[in-house]
CSV table of C-alpha atoms in Angstrom, one decimal:
chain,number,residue,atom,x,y,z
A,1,UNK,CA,4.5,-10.8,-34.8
A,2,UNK,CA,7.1,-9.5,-32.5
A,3,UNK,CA,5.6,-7.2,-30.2
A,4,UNK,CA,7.3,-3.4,-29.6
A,5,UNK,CA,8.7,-1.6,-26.8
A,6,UNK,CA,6.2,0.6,-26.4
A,7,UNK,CA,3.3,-2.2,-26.2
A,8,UNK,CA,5.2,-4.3,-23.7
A,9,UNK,CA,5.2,-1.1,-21.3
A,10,UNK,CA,2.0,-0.6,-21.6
A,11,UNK,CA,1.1,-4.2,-21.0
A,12,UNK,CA,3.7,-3.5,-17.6
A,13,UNK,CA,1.9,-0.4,-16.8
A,14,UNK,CA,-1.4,-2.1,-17.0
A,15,UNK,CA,-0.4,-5.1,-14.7
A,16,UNK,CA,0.7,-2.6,-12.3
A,17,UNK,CA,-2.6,-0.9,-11.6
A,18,UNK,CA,-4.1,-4.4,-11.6
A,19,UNK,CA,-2.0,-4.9,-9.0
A,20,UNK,CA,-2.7,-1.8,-7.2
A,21,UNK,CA,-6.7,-2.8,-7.5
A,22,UNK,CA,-5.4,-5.8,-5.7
A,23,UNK,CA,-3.9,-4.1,-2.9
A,24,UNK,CA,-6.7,-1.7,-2.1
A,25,UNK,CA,-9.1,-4.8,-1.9
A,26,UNK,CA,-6.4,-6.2,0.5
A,27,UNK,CA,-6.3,-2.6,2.6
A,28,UNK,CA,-10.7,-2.7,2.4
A,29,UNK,CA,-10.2,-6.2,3.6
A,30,UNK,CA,-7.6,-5.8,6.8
A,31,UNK,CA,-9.9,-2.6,8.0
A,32,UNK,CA,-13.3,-4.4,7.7
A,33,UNK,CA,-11.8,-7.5,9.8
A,34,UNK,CA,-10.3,-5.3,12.3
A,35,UNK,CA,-13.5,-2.9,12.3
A,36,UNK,CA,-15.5,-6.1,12.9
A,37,UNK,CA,-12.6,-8.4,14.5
A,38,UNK,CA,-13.5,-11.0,11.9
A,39,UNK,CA,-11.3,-13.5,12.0
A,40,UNK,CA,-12.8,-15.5,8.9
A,41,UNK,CA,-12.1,-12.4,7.1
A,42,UNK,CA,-8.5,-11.4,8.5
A,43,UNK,CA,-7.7,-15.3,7.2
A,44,UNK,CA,-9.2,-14.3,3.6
A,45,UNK,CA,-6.8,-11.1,3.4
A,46,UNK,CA,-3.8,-13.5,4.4
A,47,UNK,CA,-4.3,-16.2,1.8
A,48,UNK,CA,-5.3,-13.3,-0.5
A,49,UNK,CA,-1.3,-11.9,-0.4
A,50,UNK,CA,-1.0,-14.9,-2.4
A,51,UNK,CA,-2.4,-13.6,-5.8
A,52,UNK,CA,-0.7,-9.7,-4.8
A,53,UNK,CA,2.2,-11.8,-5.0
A,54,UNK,CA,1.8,-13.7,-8.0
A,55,UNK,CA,0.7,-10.5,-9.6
A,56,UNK,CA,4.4,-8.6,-8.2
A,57,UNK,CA,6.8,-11.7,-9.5
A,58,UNK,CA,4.6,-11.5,-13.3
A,59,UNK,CA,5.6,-7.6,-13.5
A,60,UNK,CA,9.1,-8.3,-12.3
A,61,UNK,CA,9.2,-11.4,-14.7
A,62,UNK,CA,8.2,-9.1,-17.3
A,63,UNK,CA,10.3,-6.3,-16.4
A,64,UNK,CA,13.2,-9.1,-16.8
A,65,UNK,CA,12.2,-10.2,-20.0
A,66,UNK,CA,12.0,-6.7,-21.7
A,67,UNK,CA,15.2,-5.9,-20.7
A,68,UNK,CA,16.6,-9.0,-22.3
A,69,UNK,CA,15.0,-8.8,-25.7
A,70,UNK,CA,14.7,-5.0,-26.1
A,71,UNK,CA,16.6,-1.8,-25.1
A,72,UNK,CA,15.1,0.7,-23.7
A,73,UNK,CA,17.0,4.1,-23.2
A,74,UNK,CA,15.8,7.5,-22.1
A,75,UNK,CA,12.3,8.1,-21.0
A,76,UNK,CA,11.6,4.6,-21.8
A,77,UNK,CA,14.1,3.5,-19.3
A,78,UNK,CA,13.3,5.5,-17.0
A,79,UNK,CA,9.7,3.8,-17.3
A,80,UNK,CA,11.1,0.5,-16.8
A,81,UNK,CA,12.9,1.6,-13.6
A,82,UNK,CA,9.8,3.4,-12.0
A,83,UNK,CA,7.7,0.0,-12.9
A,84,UNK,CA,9.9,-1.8,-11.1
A,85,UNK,CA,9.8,0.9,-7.7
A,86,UNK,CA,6.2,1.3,-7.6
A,87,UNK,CA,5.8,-2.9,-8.1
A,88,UNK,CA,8.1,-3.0,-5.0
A,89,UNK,CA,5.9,-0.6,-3.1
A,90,UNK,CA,2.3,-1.7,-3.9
A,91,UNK,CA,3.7,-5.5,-2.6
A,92,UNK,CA,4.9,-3.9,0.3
A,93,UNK,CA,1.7,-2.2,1.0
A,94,UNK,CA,0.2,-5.6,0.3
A,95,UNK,CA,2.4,-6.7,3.5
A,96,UNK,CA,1.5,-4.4,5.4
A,97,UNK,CA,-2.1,-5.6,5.2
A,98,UNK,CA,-1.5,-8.9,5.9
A,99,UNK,CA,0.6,-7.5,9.2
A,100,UNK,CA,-2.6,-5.7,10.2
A,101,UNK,CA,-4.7,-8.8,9.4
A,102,UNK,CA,-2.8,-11.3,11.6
A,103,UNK,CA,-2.9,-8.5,14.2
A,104,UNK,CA,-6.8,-8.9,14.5
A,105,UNK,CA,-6.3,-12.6,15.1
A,106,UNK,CA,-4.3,-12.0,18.3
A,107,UNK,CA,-6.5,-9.7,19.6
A,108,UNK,CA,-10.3,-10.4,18.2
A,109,UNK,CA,-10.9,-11.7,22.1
A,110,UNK,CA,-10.2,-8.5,23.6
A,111,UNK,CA,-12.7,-5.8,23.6
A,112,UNK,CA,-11.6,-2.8,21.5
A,113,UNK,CA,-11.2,0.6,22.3
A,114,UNK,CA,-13.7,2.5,19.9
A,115,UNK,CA,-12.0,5.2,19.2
A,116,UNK,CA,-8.8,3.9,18.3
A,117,UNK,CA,-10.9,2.0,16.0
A,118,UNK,CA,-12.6,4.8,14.6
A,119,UNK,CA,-8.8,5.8,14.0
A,120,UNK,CA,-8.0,3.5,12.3
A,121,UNK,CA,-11.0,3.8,9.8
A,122,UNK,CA,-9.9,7.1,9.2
A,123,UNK,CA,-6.4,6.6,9.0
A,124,UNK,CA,-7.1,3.7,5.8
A,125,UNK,CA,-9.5,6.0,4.1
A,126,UNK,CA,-6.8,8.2,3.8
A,127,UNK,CA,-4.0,5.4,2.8
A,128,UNK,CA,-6.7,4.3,0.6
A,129,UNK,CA,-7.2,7.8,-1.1
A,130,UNK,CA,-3.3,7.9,-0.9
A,131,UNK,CA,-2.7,5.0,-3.0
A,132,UNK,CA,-5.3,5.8,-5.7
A,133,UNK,CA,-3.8,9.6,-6.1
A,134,UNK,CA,-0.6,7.8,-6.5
A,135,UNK,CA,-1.4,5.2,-9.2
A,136,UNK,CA,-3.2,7.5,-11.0
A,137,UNK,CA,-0.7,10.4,-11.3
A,138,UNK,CA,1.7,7.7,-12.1
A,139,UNK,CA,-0.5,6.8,-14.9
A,140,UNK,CA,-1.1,10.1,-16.1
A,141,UNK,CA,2.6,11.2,-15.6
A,142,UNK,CA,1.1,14.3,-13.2
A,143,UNK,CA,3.5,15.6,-10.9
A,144,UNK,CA,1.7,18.0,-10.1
A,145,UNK,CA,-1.0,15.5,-8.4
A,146,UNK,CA,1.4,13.5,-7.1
A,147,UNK,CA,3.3,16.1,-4.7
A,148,UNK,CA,-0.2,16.5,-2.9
A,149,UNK,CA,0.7,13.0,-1.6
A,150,UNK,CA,3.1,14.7,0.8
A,151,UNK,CA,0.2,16.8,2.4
A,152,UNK,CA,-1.8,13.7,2.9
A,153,UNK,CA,1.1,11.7,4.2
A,154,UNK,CA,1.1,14.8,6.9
A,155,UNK,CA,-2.4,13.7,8.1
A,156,UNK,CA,-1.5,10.1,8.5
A,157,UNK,CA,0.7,11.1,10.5
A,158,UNK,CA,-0.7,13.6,12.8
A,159,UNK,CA,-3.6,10.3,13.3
A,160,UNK,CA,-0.7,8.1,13.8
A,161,UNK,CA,0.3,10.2,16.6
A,162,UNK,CA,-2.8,10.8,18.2
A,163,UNK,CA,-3.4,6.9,18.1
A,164,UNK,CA,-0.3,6.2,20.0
A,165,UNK,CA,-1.3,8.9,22.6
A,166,UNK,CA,-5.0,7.3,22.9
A,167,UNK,CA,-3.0,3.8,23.4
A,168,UNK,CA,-1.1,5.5,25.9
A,169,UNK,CA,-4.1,6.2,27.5
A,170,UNK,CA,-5.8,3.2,27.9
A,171,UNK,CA,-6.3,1.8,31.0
A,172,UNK,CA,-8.3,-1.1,32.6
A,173,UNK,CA,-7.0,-4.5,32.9
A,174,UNK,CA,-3.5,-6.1,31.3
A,175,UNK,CA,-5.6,-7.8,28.3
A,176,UNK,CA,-7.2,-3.9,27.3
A,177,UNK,CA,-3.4,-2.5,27.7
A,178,UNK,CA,-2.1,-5.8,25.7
A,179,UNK,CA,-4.5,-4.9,23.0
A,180,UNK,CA,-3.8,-1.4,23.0
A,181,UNK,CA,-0.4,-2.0,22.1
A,182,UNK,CA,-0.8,-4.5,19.8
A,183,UNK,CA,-2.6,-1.9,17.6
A,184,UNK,CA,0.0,0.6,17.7
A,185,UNK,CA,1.6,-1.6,15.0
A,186,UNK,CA,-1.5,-1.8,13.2
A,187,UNK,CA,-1.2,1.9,13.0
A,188,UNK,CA,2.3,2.0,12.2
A,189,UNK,CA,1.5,-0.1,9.4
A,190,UNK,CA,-1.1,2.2,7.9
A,191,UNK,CA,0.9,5.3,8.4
A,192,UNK,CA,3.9,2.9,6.5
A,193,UNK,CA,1.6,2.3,3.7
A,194,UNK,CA,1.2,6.1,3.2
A,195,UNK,CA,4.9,6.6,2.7
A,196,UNK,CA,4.9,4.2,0.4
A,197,UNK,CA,2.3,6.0,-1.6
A,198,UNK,CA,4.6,9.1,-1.5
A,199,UNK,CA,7.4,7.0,-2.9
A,200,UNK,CA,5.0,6.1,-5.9
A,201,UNK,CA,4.7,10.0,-6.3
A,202,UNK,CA,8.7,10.4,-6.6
A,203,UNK,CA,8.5,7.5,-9.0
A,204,UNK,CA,6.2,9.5,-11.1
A,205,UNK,CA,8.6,12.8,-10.7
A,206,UNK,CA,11.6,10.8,-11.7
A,207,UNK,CA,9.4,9.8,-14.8
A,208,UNK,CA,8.4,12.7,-15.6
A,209,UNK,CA,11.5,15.0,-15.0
A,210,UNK,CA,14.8,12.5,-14.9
């Protein structure tokens, strides 16, 4: 029986909040290993990108597909299109996790400064809270919820600052300045992952509005 439009995005839809589930495990899984500078773990969230991967190719695979047996105009193009951002986005995120992971690696010798650390944890429970206001409002076509994103974006950013001041900070020897630097990235990369979140917003107004 040949399946319909509107069942294949909703098939697309659902991958792509699998895939977001992905990429908050892989966000938990970077900020326990760095938390703990567990190397075992920072290895499990590399080879994990694997399966955020696979999961990012089968949406765009089935984004492909659609568009060559069906034709989709309107709002339901429109849905098609904003699949295909926020599938870009969430593997992005996914990257950016994997960035932070290797990160730890290079630097799980080096005694951390706590506070950056403590940072840090505060910077990915707001990425974290950032991505699931921004999956859900795409789900739920609320614009409404999704311009908040902007407001937290603003406090990712404020903490992304203030880490890059407490690196600046740091002194002691050259391995407790090397490491300090080292995890300015690691908080670029979580204030990066918030912006993507607020793309997923404009995703959901472009839905919504056209």
């Amino acid at each position: 029986m040949r399946i319909t439009l509107q069942e294949e995005l909703d098939q697309l839809e659902a991958a792509l909040q699998e895939e977001g589930e992905l990429v908050l495990r892989a966000l938990r899984g970077c900020l326990g290993a760095l938390e703990r500078m567990d190397v075992e773990l920072a290895d499990e969230v590399i080879d994990f990108d694997d399966e955020v991967d696979e999961s990012y190719l089968n949406i765009e695979e089935g984004i492909l597909s659609l568009l060559a047996r069906q034709t989709p105009v309107a709002v339901d193009l429109r849905t098609v299109l904003a699949i295909l951002h926020v599938n870009l986005h969430l593997e992005r995120m996914a990257d950016y996790c994997v960035t932070v992971a290797k990160l730890t690696k290079l630097v799980a010798g080096v005694a951390a400064d706590e506070t950056l650390i403590d940072a840090f944890e505060e910077m990915g429970s707001r990425a974290e809270e950032m991505i699931r206001v921004a999956l859900d409002s795409f789900a739920h076509r609320d614009v409404e919820r999704a311009e908040t994103l902007v407001e937290l974006d603003e406090l990712i950013d404020r903490a992304n600052r203030r880490a890059v001041k407490q690196v600046i900070a740091i002194g002691g020897d050259d391995e407790r300045r090397e490491w300090g630097l080292r995890t300015i990235v690691v908080s670029r990369c979580l204030e990066r992952i918030g912006d993507h979140a607020v793309d997923i917003g404009e995703q959901t107004a472009f839905l919504v509005s056209g």
